[in-house]
Short mmCIF file of C-alpha atoms in Angstrom, two decimals:
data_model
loop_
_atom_site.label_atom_id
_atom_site.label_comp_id
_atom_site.label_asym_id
_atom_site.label_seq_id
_atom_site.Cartn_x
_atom_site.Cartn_y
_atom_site.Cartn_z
CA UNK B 167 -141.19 -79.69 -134.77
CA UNK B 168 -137.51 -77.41 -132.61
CA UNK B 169 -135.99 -78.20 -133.17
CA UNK B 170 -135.73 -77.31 -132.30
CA UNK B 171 -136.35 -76.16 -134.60
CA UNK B 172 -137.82 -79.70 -133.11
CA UNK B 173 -141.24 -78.32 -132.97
CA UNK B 174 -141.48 -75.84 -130.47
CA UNK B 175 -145.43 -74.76 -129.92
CA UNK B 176 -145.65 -71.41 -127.85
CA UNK B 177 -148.19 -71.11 -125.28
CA UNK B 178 -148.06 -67.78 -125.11
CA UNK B 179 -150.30 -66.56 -127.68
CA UNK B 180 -153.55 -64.99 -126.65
CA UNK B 181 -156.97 -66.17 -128.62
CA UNK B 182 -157.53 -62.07 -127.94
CA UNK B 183 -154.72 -61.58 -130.36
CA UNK B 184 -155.31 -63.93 -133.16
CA UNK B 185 -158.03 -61.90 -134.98
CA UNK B 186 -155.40 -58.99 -135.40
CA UNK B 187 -152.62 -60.73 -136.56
CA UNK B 188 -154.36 -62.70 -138.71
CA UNK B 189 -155.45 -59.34 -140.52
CA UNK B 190 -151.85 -57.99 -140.38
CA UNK B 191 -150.74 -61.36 -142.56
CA UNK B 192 -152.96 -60.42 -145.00
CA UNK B 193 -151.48 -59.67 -148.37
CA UNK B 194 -152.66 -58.43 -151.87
CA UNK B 195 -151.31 -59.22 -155.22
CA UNK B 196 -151.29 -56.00 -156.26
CA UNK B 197 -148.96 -54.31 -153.36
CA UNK B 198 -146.18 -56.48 -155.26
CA UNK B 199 -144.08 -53.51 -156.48
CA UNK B 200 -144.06 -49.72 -155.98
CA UNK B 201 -144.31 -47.00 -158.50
CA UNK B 202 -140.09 -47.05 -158.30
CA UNK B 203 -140.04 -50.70 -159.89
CA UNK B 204 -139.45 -52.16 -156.64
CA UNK B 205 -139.84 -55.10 -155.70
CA UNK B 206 -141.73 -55.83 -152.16
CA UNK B 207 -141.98 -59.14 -150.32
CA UNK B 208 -143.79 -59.96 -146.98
CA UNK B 209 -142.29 -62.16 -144.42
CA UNK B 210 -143.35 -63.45 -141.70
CA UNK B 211 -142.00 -64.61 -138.30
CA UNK B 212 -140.06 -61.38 -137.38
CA UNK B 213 -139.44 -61.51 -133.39
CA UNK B 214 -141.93 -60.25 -131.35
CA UNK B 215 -141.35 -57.06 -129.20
CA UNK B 216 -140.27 -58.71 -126.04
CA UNK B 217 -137.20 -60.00 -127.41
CA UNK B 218 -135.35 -56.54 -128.34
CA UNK B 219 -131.97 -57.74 -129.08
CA UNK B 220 -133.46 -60.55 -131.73
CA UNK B 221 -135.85 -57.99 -132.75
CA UNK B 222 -133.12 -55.50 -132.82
CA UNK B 223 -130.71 -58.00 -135.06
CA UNK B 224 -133.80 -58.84 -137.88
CA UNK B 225 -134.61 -55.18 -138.47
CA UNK B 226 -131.02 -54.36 -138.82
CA UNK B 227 -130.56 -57.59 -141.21
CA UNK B 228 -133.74 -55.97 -143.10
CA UNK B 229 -131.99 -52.73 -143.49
CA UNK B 230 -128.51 -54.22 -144.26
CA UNK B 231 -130.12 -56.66 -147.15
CA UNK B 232 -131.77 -53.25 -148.63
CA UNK B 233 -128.99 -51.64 -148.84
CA UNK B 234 -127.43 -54.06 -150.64
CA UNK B 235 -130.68 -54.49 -152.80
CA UNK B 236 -131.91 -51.47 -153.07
CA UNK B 237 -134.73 -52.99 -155.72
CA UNK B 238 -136.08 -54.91 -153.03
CA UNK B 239 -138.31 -53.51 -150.01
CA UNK B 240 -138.96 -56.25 -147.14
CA UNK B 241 -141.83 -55.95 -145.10
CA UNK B 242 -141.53 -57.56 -141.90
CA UNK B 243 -144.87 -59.06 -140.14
CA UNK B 244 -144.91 -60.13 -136.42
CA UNK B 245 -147.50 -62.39 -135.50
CA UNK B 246 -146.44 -62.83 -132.02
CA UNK B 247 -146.12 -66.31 -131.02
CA UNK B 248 -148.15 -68.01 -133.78
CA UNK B 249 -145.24 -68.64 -135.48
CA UNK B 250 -144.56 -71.55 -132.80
CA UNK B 251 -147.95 -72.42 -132.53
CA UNK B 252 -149.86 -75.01 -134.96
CA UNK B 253 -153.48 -74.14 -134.87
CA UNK B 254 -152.70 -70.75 -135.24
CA UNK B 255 -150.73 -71.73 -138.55
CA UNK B 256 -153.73 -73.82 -139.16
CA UNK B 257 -155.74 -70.71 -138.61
CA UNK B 258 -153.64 -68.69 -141.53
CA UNK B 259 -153.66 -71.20 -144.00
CA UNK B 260 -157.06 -71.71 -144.07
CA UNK B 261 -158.07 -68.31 -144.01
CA UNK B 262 -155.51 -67.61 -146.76
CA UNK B 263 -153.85 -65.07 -144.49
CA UNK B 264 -150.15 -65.95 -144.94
CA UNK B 265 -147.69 -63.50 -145.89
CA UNK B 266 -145.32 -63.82 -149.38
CA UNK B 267 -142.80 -66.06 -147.72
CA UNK B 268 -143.96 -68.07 -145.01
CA UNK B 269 -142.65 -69.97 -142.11
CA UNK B 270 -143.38 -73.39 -141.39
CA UNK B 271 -142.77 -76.22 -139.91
CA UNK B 272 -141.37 -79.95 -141.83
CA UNK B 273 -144.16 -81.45 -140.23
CA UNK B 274 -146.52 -79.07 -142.41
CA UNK B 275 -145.81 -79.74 -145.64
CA UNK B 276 -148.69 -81.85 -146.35
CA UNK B 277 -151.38 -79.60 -144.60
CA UNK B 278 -149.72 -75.97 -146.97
CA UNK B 279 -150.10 -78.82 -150.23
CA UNK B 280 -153.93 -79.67 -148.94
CA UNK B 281 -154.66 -75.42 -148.85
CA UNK B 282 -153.54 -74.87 -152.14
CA UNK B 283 -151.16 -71.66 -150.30
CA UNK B 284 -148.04 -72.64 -151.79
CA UNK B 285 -145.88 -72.53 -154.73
CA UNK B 286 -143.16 -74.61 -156.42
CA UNK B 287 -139.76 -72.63 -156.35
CA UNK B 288 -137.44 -75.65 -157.87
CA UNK B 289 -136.78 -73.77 -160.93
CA UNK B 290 -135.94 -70.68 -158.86
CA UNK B 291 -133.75 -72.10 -156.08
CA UNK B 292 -130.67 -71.66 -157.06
CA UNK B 293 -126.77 -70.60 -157.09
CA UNK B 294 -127.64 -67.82 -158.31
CA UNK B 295 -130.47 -66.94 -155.51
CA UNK B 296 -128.81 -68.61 -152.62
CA UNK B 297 -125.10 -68.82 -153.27
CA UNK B 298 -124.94 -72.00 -150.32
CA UNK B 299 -127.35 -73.63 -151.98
CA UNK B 300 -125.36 -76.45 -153.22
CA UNK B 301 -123.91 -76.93 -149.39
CA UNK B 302 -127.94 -77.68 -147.86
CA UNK B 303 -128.61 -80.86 -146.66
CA UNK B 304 -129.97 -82.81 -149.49
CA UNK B 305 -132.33 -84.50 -146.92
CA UNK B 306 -133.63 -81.56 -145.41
CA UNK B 307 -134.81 -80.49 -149.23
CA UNK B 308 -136.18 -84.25 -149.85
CA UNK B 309 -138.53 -82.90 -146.94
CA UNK B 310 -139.94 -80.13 -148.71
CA UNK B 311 -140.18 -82.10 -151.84
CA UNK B 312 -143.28 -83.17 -153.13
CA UNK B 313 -143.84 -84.99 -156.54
CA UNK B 314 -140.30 -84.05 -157.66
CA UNK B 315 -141.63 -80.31 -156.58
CA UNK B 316 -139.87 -78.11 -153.77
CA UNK B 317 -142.18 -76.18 -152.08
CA UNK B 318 -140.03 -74.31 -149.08
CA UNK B 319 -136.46 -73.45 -148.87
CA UNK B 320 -134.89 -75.27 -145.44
CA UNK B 321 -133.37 -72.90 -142.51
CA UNK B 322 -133.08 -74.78 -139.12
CA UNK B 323 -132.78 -78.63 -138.75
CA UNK B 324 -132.20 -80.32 -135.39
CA UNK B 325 -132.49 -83.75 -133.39
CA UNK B 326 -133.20 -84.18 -129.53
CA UNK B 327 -131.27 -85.35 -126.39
CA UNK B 328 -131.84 -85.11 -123.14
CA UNK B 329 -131.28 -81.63 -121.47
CA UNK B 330 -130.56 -81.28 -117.74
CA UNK B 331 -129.70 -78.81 -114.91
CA UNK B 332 -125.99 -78.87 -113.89
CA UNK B 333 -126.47 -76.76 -110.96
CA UNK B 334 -129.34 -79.28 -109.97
CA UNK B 335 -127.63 -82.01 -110.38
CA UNK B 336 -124.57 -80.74 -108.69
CA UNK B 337 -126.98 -79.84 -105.89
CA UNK B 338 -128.64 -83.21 -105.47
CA UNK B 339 -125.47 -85.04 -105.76
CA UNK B 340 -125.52 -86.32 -109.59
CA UNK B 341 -122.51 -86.81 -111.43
CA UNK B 342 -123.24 -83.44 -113.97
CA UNK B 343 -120.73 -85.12 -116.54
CA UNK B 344 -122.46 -88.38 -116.78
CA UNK B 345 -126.25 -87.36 -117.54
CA UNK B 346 -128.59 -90.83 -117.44
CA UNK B 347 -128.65 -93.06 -120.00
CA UNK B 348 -131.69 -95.09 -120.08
CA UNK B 349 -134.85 -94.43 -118.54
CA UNK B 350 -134.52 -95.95 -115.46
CA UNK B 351 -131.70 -94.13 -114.83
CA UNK B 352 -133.86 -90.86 -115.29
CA UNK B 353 -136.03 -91.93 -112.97
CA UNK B 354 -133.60 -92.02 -110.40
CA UNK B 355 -132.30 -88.99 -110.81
CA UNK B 356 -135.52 -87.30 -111.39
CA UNK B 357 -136.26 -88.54 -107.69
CA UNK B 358 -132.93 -86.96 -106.07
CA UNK B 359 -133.66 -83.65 -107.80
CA UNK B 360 -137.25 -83.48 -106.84
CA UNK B 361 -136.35 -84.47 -103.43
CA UNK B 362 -134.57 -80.53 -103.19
CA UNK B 363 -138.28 -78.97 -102.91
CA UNK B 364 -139.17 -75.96 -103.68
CA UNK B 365 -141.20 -76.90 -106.54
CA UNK B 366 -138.63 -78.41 -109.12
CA UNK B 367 -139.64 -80.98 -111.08
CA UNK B 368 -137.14 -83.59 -112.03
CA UNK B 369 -138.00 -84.23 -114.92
CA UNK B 370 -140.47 -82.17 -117.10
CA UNK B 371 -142.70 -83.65 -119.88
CA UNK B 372 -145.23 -81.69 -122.54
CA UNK B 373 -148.45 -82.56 -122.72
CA UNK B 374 -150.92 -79.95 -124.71
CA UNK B 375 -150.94 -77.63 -128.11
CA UNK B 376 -149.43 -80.72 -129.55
CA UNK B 377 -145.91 -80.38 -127.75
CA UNK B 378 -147.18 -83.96 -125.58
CA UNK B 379 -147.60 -85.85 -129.14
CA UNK B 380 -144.49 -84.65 -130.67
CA UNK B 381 -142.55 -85.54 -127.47
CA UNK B 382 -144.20 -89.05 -127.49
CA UNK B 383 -143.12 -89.77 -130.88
CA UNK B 384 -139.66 -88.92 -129.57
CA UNK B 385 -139.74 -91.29 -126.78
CA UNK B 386 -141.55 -93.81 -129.19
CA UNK B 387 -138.42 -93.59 -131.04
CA UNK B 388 -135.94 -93.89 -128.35
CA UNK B 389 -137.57 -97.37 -127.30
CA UNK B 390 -137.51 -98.18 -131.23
CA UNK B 391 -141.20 -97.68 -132.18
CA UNK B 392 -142.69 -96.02 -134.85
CA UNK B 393 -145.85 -94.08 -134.73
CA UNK B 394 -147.08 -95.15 -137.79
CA UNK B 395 -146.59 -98.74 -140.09
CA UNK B 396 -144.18 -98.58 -142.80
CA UNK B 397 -146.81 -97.88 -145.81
CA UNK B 398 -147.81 -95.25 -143.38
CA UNK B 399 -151.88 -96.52 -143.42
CA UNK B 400 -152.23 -97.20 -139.78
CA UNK B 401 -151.39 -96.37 -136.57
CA UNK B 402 -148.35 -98.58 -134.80
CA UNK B 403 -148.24 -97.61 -131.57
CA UNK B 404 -150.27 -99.57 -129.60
CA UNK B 405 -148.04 -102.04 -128.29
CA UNK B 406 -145.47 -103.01 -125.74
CA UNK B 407 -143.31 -100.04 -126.57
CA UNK B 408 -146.03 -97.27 -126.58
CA UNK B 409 -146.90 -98.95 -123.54
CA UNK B 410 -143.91 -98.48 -122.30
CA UNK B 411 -143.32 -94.64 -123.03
CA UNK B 412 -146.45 -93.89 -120.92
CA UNK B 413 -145.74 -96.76 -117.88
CA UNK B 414 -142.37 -94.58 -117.72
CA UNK B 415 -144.21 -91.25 -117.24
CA UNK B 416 -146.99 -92.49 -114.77
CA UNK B 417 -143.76 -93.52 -112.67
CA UNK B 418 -142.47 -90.50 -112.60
CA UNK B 419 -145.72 -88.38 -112.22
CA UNK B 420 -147.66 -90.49 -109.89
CA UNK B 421 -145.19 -93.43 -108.31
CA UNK B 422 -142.58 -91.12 -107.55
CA UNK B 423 -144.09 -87.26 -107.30
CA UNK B 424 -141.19 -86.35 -109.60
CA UNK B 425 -142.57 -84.38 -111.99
CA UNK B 426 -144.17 -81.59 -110.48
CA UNK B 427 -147.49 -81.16 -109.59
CA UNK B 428 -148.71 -78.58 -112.45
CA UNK B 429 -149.37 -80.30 -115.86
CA UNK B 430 -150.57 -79.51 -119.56
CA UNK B 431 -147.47 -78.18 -120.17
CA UNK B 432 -146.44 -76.16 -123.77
CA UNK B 433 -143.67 -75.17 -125.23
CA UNK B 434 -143.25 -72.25 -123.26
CA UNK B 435 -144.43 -73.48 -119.75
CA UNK B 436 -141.82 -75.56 -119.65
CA UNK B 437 -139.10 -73.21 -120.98
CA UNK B 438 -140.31 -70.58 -118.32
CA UNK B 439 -140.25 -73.40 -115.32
CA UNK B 440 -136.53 -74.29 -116.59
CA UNK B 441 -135.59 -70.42 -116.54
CA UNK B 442 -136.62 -70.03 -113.47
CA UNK B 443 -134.24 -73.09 -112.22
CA UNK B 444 -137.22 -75.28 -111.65
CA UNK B 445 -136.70 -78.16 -113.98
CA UNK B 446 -133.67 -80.55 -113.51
CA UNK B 447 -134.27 -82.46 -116.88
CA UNK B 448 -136.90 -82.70 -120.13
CA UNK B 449 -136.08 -83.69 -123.53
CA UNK B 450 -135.42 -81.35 -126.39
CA UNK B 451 -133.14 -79.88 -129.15
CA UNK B 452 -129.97 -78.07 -128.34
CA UNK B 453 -131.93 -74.67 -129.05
CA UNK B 454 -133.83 -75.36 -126.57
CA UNK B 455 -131.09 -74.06 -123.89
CA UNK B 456 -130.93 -71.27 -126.10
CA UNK B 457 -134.33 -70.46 -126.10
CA UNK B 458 -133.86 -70.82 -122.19
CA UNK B 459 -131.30 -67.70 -122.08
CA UNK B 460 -132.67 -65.39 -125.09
CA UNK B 461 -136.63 -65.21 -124.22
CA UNK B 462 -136.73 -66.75 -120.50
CA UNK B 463 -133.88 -65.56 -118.29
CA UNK B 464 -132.20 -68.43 -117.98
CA UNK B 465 -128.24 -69.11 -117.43
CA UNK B 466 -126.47 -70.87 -120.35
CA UNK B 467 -123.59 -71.85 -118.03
CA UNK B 468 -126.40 -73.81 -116.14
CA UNK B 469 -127.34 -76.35 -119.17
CA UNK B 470 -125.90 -79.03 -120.60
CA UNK B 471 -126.96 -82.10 -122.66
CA UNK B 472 -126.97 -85.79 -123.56
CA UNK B 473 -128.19 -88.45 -125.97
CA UNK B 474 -131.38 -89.31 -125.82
CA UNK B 475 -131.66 -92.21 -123.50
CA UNK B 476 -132.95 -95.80 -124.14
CA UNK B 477 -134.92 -98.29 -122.18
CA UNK B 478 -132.19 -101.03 -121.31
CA UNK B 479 -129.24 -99.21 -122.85
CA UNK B 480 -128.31 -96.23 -126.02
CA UNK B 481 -131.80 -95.46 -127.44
CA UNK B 482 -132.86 -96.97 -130.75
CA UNK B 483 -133.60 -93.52 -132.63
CA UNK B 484 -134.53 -90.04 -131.79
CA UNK B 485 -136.58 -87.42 -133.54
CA UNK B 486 -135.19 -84.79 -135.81
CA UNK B 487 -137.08 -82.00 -137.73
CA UNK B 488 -137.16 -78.62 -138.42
CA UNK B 489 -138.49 -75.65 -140.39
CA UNK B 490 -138.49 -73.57 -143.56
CA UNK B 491 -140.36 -70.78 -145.66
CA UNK B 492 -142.85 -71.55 -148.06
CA UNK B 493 -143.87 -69.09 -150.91
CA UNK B 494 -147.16 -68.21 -151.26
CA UNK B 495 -149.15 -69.32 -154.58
CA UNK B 496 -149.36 -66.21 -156.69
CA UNK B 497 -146.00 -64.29 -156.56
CA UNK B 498 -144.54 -63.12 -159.45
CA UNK B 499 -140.89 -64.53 -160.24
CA UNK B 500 -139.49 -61.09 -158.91
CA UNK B 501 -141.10 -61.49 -155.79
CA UNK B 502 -139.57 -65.40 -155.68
CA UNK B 503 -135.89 -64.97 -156.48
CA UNK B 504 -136.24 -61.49 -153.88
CA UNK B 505 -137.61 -63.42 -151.20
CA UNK B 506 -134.83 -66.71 -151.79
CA UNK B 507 -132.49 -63.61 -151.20
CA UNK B 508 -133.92 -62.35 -148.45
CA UNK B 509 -133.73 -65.95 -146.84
CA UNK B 510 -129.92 -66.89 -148.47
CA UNK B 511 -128.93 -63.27 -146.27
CA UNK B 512 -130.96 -64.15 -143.26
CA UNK B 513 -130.57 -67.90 -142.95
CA UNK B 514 -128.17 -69.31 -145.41
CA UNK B 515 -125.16 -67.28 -145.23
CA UNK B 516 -122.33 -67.98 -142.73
CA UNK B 517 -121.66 -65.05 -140.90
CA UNK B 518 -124.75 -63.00 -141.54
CA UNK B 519 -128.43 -63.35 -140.33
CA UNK B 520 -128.81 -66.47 -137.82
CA UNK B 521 -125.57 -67.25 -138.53
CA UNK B 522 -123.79 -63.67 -137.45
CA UNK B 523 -121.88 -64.89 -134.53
CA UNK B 524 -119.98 -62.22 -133.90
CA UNK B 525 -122.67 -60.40 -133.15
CA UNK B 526 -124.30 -62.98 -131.14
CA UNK B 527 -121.66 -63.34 -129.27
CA UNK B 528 -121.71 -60.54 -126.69
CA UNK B 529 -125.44 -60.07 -126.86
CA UNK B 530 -125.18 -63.39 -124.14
CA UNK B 531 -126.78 -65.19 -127.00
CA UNK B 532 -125.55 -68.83 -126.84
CA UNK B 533 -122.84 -69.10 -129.48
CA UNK B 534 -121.33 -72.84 -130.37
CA UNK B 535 -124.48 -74.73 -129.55
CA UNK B 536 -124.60 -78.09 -132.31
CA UNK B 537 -126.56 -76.94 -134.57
CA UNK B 538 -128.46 -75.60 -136.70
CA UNK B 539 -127.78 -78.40 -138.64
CA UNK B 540 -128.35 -76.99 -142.24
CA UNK B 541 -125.23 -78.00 -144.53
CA UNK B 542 -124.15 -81.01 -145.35
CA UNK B 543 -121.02 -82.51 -143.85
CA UNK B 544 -117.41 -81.69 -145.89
CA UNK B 545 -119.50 -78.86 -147.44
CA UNK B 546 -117.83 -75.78 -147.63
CA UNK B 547 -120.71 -73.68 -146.06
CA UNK B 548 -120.44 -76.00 -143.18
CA UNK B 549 -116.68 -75.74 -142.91
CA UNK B 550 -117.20 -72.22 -142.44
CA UNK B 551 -120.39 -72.09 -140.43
CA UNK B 552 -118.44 -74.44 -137.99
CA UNK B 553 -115.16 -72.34 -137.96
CA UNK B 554 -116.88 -69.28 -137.12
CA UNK B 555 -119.34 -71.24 -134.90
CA UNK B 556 -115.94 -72.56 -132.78
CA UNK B 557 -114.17 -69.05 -133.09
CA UNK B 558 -117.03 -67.00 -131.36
CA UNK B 559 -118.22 -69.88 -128.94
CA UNK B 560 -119.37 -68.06 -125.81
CA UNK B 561 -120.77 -71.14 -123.97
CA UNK B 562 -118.46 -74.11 -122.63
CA UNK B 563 -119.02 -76.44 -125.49
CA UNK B 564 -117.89 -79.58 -123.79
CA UNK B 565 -121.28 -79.13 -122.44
CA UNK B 566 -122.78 -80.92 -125.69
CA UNK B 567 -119.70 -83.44 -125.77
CA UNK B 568 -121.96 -85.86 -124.95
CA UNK B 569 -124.56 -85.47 -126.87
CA UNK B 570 -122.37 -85.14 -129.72
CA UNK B 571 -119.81 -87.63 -129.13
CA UNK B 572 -123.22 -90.52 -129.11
CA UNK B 573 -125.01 -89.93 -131.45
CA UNK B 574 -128.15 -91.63 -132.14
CA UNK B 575 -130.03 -92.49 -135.38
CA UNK B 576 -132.59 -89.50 -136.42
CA UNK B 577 -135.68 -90.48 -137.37
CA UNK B 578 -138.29 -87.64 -139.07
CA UNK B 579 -141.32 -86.96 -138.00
CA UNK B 580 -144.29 -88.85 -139.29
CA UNK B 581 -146.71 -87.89 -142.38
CA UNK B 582 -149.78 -85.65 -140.95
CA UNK B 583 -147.61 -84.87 -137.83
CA UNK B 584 -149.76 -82.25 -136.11
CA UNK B 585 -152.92 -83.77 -136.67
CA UNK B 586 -151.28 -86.89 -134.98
CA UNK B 587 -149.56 -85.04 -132.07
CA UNK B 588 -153.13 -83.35 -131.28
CA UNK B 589 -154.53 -86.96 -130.67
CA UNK B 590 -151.44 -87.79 -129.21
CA UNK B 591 -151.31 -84.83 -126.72
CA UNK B 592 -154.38 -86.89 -124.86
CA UNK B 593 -152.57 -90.25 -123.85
CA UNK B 594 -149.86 -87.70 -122.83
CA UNK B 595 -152.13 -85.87 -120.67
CA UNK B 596 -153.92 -88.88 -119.88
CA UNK B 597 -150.82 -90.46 -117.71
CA UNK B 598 -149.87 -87.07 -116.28
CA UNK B 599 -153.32 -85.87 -114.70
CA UNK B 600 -155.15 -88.85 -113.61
CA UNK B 601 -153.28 -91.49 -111.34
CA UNK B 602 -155.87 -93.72 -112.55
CA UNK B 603 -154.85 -93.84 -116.09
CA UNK B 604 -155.73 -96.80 -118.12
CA UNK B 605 -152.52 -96.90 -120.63
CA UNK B 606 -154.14 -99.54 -122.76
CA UNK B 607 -157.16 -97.55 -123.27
CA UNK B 608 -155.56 -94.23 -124.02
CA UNK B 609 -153.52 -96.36 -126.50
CA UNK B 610 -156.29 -97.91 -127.89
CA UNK B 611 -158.46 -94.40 -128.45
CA UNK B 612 -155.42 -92.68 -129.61
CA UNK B 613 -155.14 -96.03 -132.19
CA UNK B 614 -158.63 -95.44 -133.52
CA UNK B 615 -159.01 -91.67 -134.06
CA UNK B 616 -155.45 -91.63 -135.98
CA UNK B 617 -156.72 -94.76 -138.14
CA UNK B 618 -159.72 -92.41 -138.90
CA UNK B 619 -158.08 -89.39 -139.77
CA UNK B 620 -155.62 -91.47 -142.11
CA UNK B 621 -158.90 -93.12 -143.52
CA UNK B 622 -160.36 -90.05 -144.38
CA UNK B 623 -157.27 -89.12 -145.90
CA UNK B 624 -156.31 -91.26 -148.35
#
């Protein structure tokens, strides 16, 4: 999940709403091209109204790219917040509502192969479609690769740290340029910034719409776990270090009142409490501060981040993922090499789309954050993403010198991700709304019902 690009699930979209934007996804063959040759393309994921400046930046990007294609006519859909949320993905794919091009997460590659939605765009993806193609992260294809077949072009990639309040700290005497390290060290400081009142959590944890599993897996990682055995057949997180990753949080929420009172937290809740200068720490991709700013009023200035921590010392891995756009099953080769075009403008291209910096720049849109992490290193793409990334900065980068001067192995996210996190989500919520908890036995349940669902898998 982000980012971060790490996957980010919005809470925020109303079960009133799906019905309609589910019918505005919907697409037909036939509304391919118009009677002047042209070629049209649906895309999803356009901004939702709220955030006028983004929304503001994608139309004008839509406009821009026509003119400079003027056989190509872009239709933008919005389906609110779906695009952050996994059972309302879910939702699309299996009511074969998604539009020509398609976001999606890494983690859902294997749940667009099971609908039969997408299509393989190897033979497509190319220089000659996306001119930085050659500077992308072999990796982050390898994700979207299936049977030697590449289903979804890459356009954010990210890995998490820890992300805390420098005004909190400063306020309950922490030392903001020397965020904790290991766990124990978060505890303590979650303690001093609680201790301020007013409702601020010290730290803040996910626990619903799959955000609490895809956090676990995270921490899992930091204390060198894996959720899943190395043939990928079974569960492998019931043990001392799963154990661990919920003991930690039951401290925090129950032996020490640091964590707030309020609970079942998405991806929004928690953005929303930080905005509002309520959370002194939480875990997350560096987007996430930027997501703090752009959509929830936040200060930029106010952020800043660190490695992930470990147990006894520098943590043993951290999660990384991302997203792409998949093409939908169907489209005509026109419609395929317009919509890699649309993306290599809007996503790929130093300089333009998410990469236009100099536009970002005085719209108080964070500007020099590390990432997104798309070309490979020594590439020239990410020369030049980097020198125009440095050039337009508008936040104090040495902000993310720590997270960037340690970092720590990435580890993906496992096969059948959000089916996972969804079981997950209950040991999460488990530890953080009953201070009677059994560990072992949310462990042990979680164990079981991802054995089944990898059962009735293979």
């Amino acid at each position: 999940m982000s980012v971060p690009q790490y996957r980010k699930v919005a809470a925020l979209a109303l079960a009133a709403g799906l019905g309609l934007s589910l019918a505005a996804c919907s697409t037909k063959s036939d509304d391919s091209s118009d009677a002047g040759g042209k070629v049209t393309i649906t895309v999803d994921c356009q901004p939702v109204g709220a955030q006028k400046e983004l929304l503001k930046n994608w139309n004008d990007d839509v406009a821009e790219f026509q003119r400079q294609n003027p056989d190509i006519v872009v239709k933008s859909v919005s389906v609110g917040e779906q695009c952050n949320n996994p059972p309302d993905f879910t939702a699309r794919l299996a009511g074969g509502t998604v539009t020509d091009v398609f976001y999606g997460y890494m983690t859902d590659l294997q749940q667009v192969l099971d609908s039969g939605q997408a299509m393989d765009i190897g033979q497509y993806a190319t220089k000659d479609t996306i001119a930085t193609w050659d500077s992308v992260d072999p990796a982050l294809k390898d994700v979207f690769t299936d049977g030697g077949k590449l289903y979804a072009v890459p356009v954010k990639n990210y890995s998490m740290g820890l992300i805390y309040n420098k005004a909190l700290f400063q306020r309950a005497g922490l030392d903001v340029n020397n965020p904790p390290k290991t766990w124990p060290e978060v505890r303590a400081a979650a303690k001093k910034i609680s201790a301020l009142g007013d409702g601020i959590a010290g730290y803040a944890e996910y626990s619903a719409g799959n955000t609490g599993g895809w956090h676990f897996t995270s921490l899992l990682y930091s204390q060198g776990g894996q959720v899943l055995s190395a043939d990928g057949k079974k569960a492998d997180f019931n043990n001392a270090m799963g154990k661990q990753v919920l003991q930690n949080l039951k401290d925090m929420r129950y032996g020490d009142n640091s964590m707030g009172s309020r609970q079942l937290l998405q991806w929004g809740d928690l953005l929303t409490n930080a905005g509002a200068g309520k959370v002194g720490m939480f875990i997350g991709a560096p987007d996430a501060t930027q997501a703090i700013v752009s959509q929830f009023q936040g200060k930029y200035q106010d952020w800043a981040m660190g490695p992930l921590p470990g147990q006894d010392g520098p943590a043993k891995a951290t999660l990384g993922g991302g997203e792409g756009y998949f093409f939908k099953k169907g489209l005509s080769p026109e419609q395929v090499k317009a919509g890699l075009k649309w993306l290599a403008y809007q996503k790929l291209t130093p300089g333009k789309g998410q990469f236009d910096y100099v536009r970002a720049k005085p719209q108080n849109y964070p500007v020099g954050l590390p990432q997104p992490l798309l070309f490979a290193n020594g590439s020239d793409a990410q020369k030049q993403e980097l020198e125009l990334r440095k050039a337009n900065a508008n936040v104090d980068t040495t902000n993310f010198a720590a997270f960037e001067a340690n970092p720590v192995p990435i580890k993906g996210e496992p096969r059948n991700a959000q089916a996972i996190y969804a079981v997950l989500d209950a040991a999460m919520s488990g530890v953080l709304t009953n201070p009677n908890a059994n560990i072992d036995a949310l462990l042990k349940t979680a164990e079981d019902k991802v054995n089944q669902l990898l059962a009735a898998q293979s």
